[in-house]
Amino acid sequence: MRGEPRMQTMTQNDDAQGRASEGAGGPEAVFRACLREGRFMIQRNTLTGEHVFYPRTLSPGDGTGDLAWVEASGRGIVHSTTVARRRPEKGGDYNICLVTLEEGPRLMSRVIEIAPEEVKIGMPVMARIVELMGEPAVVFVPADSMEVAS
């Protein structure tokens, strides 16, 4: 997710760059394989142009299978947020949020690198892929911290 994201598409049945095809675990397996490669991919309906997340076999609304994988911009806005409280010895508090991606879909995630109470609705954020509980996951950081880090 460094610099400007490259636009890359692949259809449901492509086996590009050695990834598991849809038949070998479905769209979830493709999504996870892309995350392991360091790429945050979402689907786009090739007929309507509408972006789709969570990965699925059929497009919501029209039920077609005309979905292509595209690399997400990574840019989003916090739509809602809450703080999950836990004891410090268990890792401390963290936030849970809904982020509306620039492309349109919303996803549940976390904003990291700031205190959970500092996450605000309307905050611009940028996606990162990190390891959580041994698996790659999409989390977000405040967009202004990405500008400083660049």
PDB file of C-alpha atoms in Angstrom:
ATOM      1  CA  MET A   1       0.000   0.000   0.000  1.00  0.00           C
ATOM      2  CA  ARG A   2       2.929   2.318  -0.646  1.00  0.00           C
ATOM      3  CA  GLY A   3       2.525   5.282  -2.970  1.00  0.00           C
ATOM      4  CA  GLU A   4      -0.294   5.363  -5.479  1.00  0.00           C
ATOM      5  CA  PRO A   5      -2.104   2.057  -5.701  1.00  0.00           C
ATOM      6  CA  ARG A   6      -1.919   0.321  -9.033  1.00  0.00           C
ATOM      7  CA  MET A   7      -5.206  -0.595 -10.680  1.00  0.00           C
ATOM      8  CA  GLN A   8      -5.283  -4.295 -11.237  1.00  0.00           C
ATOM      9  CA  THR A   9      -8.212  -6.410 -12.226  1.00  0.00           C
ATOM     10  CA  MET A  10      -8.776 -10.108 -12.474  1.00  0.00           C
ATOM     11  CA  THR A  11     -11.964 -11.974 -13.145  1.00  0.00           C
ATOM     12  CA  GLN A  12     -13.518 -14.582 -10.869  1.00  0.00           C
ATOM     13  CA  ASN A  13     -11.857 -17.449 -12.707  1.00  0.00           C
ATOM     14  CA  ASP A  14      -8.371 -15.975 -13.183  1.00  0.00           C
ATOM     15  CA  ASP A  15      -5.524 -17.755 -11.442  1.00  0.00           C
ATOM     16  CA  ALA A  16      -3.184 -14.764 -11.755  1.00  0.00           C
ATOM     17  CA  GLN A  17       0.194 -14.891 -10.022  1.00  0.00           C
ATOM     18  CA  GLY A  18      -0.343 -18.360  -8.600  1.00  0.00           C
ATOM     19  CA  ARG A  19      -3.268 -17.480  -6.349  1.00  0.00           C
ATOM     20  CA  ALA A  20      -5.907 -20.036  -5.522  1.00  0.00           C
ATOM     21  CA  SER A  21      -8.774 -19.841  -7.992  1.00  0.00           C
ATOM     22  CA  GLU A  22     -12.344 -19.208  -6.873  1.00  0.00           C
ATOM     23  CA  GLY A  23     -13.031 -22.943  -7.068  1.00  0.00           C
ATOM     24  CA  ALA A  24     -10.374 -23.670  -4.444  1.00  0.00           C
ATOM     25  CA  GLY A  25     -12.037 -21.959  -1.499  1.00  0.00           C
ATOM     26  CA  GLY A  26     -14.136 -19.277  -3.136  1.00  0.00           C
ATOM     27  CA  PRO A  27     -13.810 -15.507  -3.003  1.00  0.00           C
ATOM     28  CA  GLU A  28     -12.740 -15.534   0.661  1.00  0.00           C
ATOM     29  CA  ALA A  29      -9.677 -17.637  -0.236  1.00  0.00           C
ATOM     30  CA  VAL A  30      -8.730 -15.224  -3.037  1.00  0.00           C
ATOM     31  CA  PHE A  31      -9.140 -12.229  -0.711  1.00  0.00           C
ATOM     32  CA  ARG A  32      -6.946 -13.854   1.982  1.00  0.00           C
ATOM     33  CA  ALA A  33      -4.307 -14.888  -0.594  1.00  0.00           C
ATOM     34  CA  CYS A  34      -4.122 -11.287  -1.834  1.00  0.00           C
ATOM     35  CA  LEU A  35      -3.711 -10.013   1.737  1.00  0.00           C
ATOM     36  CA  ARG A  36      -0.831 -12.471   2.235  1.00  0.00           C
ATOM     37  CA  GLU A  37       0.757 -10.899  -0.868  1.00  0.00           C
ATOM     38  CA  GLY A  38       0.327  -7.453   0.689  1.00  0.00           C
ATOM     39  CA  ARG A  39      -2.547  -6.387  -1.585  1.00  0.00           C
ATOM     40  CA  PHE A  40      -5.963  -5.138  -0.449  1.00  0.00           C
ATOM     41  CA  MET A  41      -8.345  -6.271  -3.182  1.00  0.00           C
ATOM     42  CA  ILE A  42     -12.099  -5.747  -3.436  1.00  0.00           C
ATOM     43  CA  GLN A  43     -14.555  -6.773  -6.113  1.00  0.00           C
ATOM     44  CA  ARG A  44     -16.241  -4.626  -8.754  1.00  0.00           C
ATOM     45  CA  ASN A  45     -19.342  -5.493 -10.742  1.00  0.00           C
ATOM     46  CA  THR A  46     -18.198  -5.308 -14.372  1.00  0.00           C
ATOM     47  CA  LEU A  47     -21.717  -4.438 -15.558  1.00  0.00           C
ATOM     48  CA  THR A  48     -22.595  -1.662 -13.093  1.00  0.00           C
ATOM     49  CA  GLY A  49     -19.152  -0.523 -11.903  1.00  0.00           C
ATOM     50  CA  GLU A  50     -20.311  -0.870  -8.280  1.00  0.00           C
ATOM     51  CA  HIS A  51     -17.640  -2.013  -5.824  1.00  0.00           C
ATOM     52  CA  VAL A  52     -18.406  -4.886  -3.481  1.00  0.00           C
ATOM     53  CA  PHE A  53     -17.041  -5.917  -0.113  1.00  0.00           C
ATOM     54  CA  TYR A  54     -17.236  -8.582   1.620  1.00  0.00           C
ATOM     55  CA  PRO A  55     -15.952 -11.017  -1.063  1.00  0.00           C
ATOM     56  CA  ARG A  56     -18.752 -12.975  -2.644  1.00  0.00           C
ATOM     57  CA  THR A  57     -19.616 -15.170  -5.586  1.00  0.00           C
ATOM     58  CA  LEU A  58     -22.656 -13.223  -6.820  1.00  0.00           C
ATOM     59  CA  SER A  59     -23.096  -9.484  -7.016  1.00  0.00           C
ATOM     60  CA  PRO A  60     -25.628  -8.042  -4.563  1.00  0.00           C
ATOM     61  CA  GLY A  61     -28.613  -6.466  -6.248  1.00  0.00           C
ATOM     62  CA  ASP A  62     -28.453  -8.115  -9.654  1.00  0.00           C
ATOM     63  CA  GLY A  63     -27.238 -11.598  -8.657  1.00  0.00           C
ATOM     64  CA  THR A  64     -24.799 -11.840 -11.550  1.00  0.00           C
ATOM     65  CA  GLY A  65     -21.396 -13.425 -11.250  1.00  0.00           C
ATOM     66  CA  ASP A  66     -19.801 -10.580 -13.213  1.00  0.00           C
ATOM     67  CA  LEU A  67     -17.359  -9.592 -10.471  1.00  0.00           C
ATOM     68  CA  ALA A  68     -13.733  -8.624 -11.075  1.00  0.00           C
ATOM     69  CA  TRP A  69     -11.029  -8.161  -8.445  1.00  0.00           C
ATOM     70  CA  VAL A  70      -9.555  -4.645  -8.260  1.00  0.00           C
ATOM     71  CA  GLU A  71      -7.000  -3.174  -5.898  1.00  0.00           C
ATOM     72  CA  ALA A  72      -8.646  -0.864  -3.364  1.00  0.00           C
ATOM     73  CA  SER A  73      -7.318   2.693  -3.073  1.00  0.00           C
ATOM     74  CA  GLY A  74      -7.019   2.154   0.678  1.00  0.00           C
ATOM     75  CA  ARG A  75      -8.584   5.543   1.378  1.00  0.00           C
ATOM     76  CA  GLY A  76     -11.657   5.748   3.582  1.00  0.00           C
ATOM     77  CA  ILE A  77     -13.660   7.670   6.153  1.00  0.00           C
ATOM     78  CA  VAL A  78     -14.645   6.436   9.614  1.00  0.00           C
ATOM     79  CA  HIS A  79     -18.427   5.937   9.531  1.00  0.00           C
ATOM     80  CA  SER A  80     -18.849   4.774  13.151  1.00  0.00           C
ATOM     81  CA  THR A  81     -16.600   3.808  16.023  1.00  0.00           C
ATOM     82  CA  THR A  82     -16.684   2.373  19.515  1.00  0.00           C
ATOM     83  CA  VAL A  83     -14.103   1.462  22.136  1.00  0.00           C
ATOM     84  CA  ALA A  84     -13.830  -2.133  23.310  1.00  0.00           C
ATOM     85  CA  ARG A  85     -12.565  -2.221  26.873  1.00  0.00           C
ATOM     86  CA  ARG A  86     -10.224  -4.903  28.135  1.00  0.00           C
ATOM     87  CA  ARG A  87      -7.762  -5.273  30.949  1.00  0.00           C
ATOM     88  CA  PRO A  88      -4.242  -3.988  30.308  1.00  0.00           C
ATOM     89  CA  GLU A  89      -2.794  -7.486  30.811  1.00  0.00           C
ATOM     90  CA  LYS A  90      -5.060  -8.687  27.980  1.00  0.00           C
ATOM     91  CA  GLY A  91      -3.800  -5.993  25.583  1.00  0.00           C
ATOM     92  CA  GLY A  92      -5.743  -2.935  26.706  1.00  0.00           C
ATOM     93  CA  ASP A  93      -8.560  -1.055  25.036  1.00  0.00           C
ATOM     94  CA  TYR A  94      -8.977  -0.969  21.256  1.00  0.00           C
ATOM     95  CA  ASN A  95     -11.444   0.540  18.840  1.00  0.00           C
ATOM     96  CA  ILE A  96     -13.819  -1.167  16.446  1.00  0.00           C
ATOM     97  CA  CYS A  97     -15.042   0.904  13.537  1.00  0.00           C
ATOM     98  CA  LEU A  98     -16.927   0.882  10.269  1.00  0.00           C
ATOM     99  CA  VAL A  99     -14.948   2.494   7.469  1.00  0.00           C
ATOM    100  CA  THR A 100     -16.547   3.627   4.227  1.00  0.00           C
ATOM    101  CA  LEU A 101     -14.011   3.024   1.473  1.00  0.00           C
ATOM    102  CA  GLU A 102     -13.497   5.654  -1.215  1.00  0.00           C
ATOM    103  CA  GLU A 103     -14.927   3.088  -3.649  1.00  0.00           C
ATOM    104  CA  GLY A 104     -18.199   2.881  -1.669  1.00  0.00           C
ATOM    105  CA  PRO A 105     -18.343  -0.335   0.396  1.00  0.00           C
ATOM    106  CA  ARG A 106     -18.085  -0.315   4.188  1.00  0.00           C
ATOM    107  CA  LEU A 107     -16.042  -2.708   6.244  1.00  0.00           C
ATOM    108  CA  MET A 108     -15.495  -3.392   9.911  1.00  0.00           C
ATOM    109  CA  SER A 109     -11.938  -2.871  11.091  1.00  0.00           C
ATOM    110  CA  ARG A 110      -9.774  -0.949  13.559  1.00  0.00           C
ATOM    111  CA  VAL A 111      -7.861   2.310  13.499  1.00  0.00           C
ATOM    112  CA  ILE A 112      -4.400   1.807  14.956  1.00  0.00           C
ATOM    113  CA  GLU A 113      -1.503   4.068  15.986  1.00  0.00           C
ATOM    114  CA  ILE A 114      -3.762   6.400  17.991  1.00  0.00           C
ATOM    115  CA  ALA A 115      -5.664   5.988  21.253  1.00  0.00           C
ATOM    116  CA  PRO A 116      -9.036   4.279  20.695  1.00  0.00           C
ATOM    117  CA  GLU A 117     -10.852   7.330  22.118  1.00  0.00           C
ATOM    118  CA  GLU A 118      -9.210   9.584  19.495  1.00  0.00           C
ATOM    119  CA  VAL A 119     -10.907   7.826  16.559  1.00  0.00           C
ATOM    120  CA  LYS A 120     -13.691  10.133  15.350  1.00  0.00           C
ATOM    121  CA  ILE A 121     -16.569   9.781  12.918  1.00  0.00           C
ATOM    122  CA  GLY A 122     -15.627  11.488   9.652  1.00  0.00           C
ATOM    123  CA  MET A 123     -11.888  10.937  10.191  1.00  0.00           C
ATOM    124  CA  PRO A 124      -9.998  10.242   6.943  1.00  0.00           C
ATOM    125  CA  VAL A 125      -8.038   7.002   7.182  1.00  0.00           C
ATOM    126  CA  MET A 126      -5.698   4.900   5.063  1.00  0.00           C
ATOM    127  CA  ALA A 127      -5.574   1.098   4.929  1.00  0.00           C
ATOM    128  CA  ARG A 128      -2.655  -1.042   6.008  1.00  0.00           C
ATOM    129  CA  ILE A 129      -2.262  -4.786   6.014  1.00  0.00           C
ATOM    130  CA  VAL A 130      -0.995  -6.150   9.325  1.00  0.00           C
ATOM    131  CA  GLU A 131      -0.927  -9.508  11.043  1.00  0.00           C
ATOM    132  CA  LEU A 132      -3.650 -10.045  13.665  1.00  0.00           C
ATOM    133  CA  MET A 133      -3.844 -13.368  15.494  1.00  0.00           C
ATOM    134  CA  GLY A 134      -1.516 -14.969  12.930  1.00  0.00           C
ATOM    135  CA  GLU A 135      -3.503 -13.859   9.858  1.00  0.00           C
ATOM    136  CA  PRO A 136      -3.212 -10.815   7.571  1.00  0.00           C
ATOM    137  CA  ALA A 137      -5.934  -8.235   8.168  1.00  0.00           C
ATOM    138  CA  VAL A 138      -6.895  -4.792   6.886  1.00  0.00           C
ATOM    139  CA  VAL A 139      -6.625  -2.062   9.522  1.00  0.00           C
ATOM    140  CA  PHE A 140      -6.502   1.701   9.162  1.00  0.00           C
ATOM    141  CA  VAL A 141      -4.328   4.581  10.326  1.00  0.00           C
ATOM    142  CA  PRO A 142      -5.250   8.265  10.346  1.00  0.00           C
ATOM    143  CA  ALA A 143      -4.630   9.618   6.836  1.00  0.00           C
ATOM    144  CA  ASP A 144      -2.578  12.552   8.146  1.00  0.00           C
ATOM    145  CA  SER A 145      -0.102  10.124   9.771  1.00  0.00           C
ATOM    146  CA  MET A 146       0.426   8.510   6.345  1.00  0.00           C
ATOM    147  CA  GLU A 147       1.375  11.909   4.861  1.00  0.00           C
ATOM    148  CA  VAL A 148       3.967  12.457   7.605  1.00  0.00           C
ATOM    149  CA  ALA A 149       5.359   8.906   7.168  1.00  0.00           C
ATOM    150  CA  SER A 150       5.722   9.253   3.369  1.00  0.00           C
TER     151      SER A 150
END
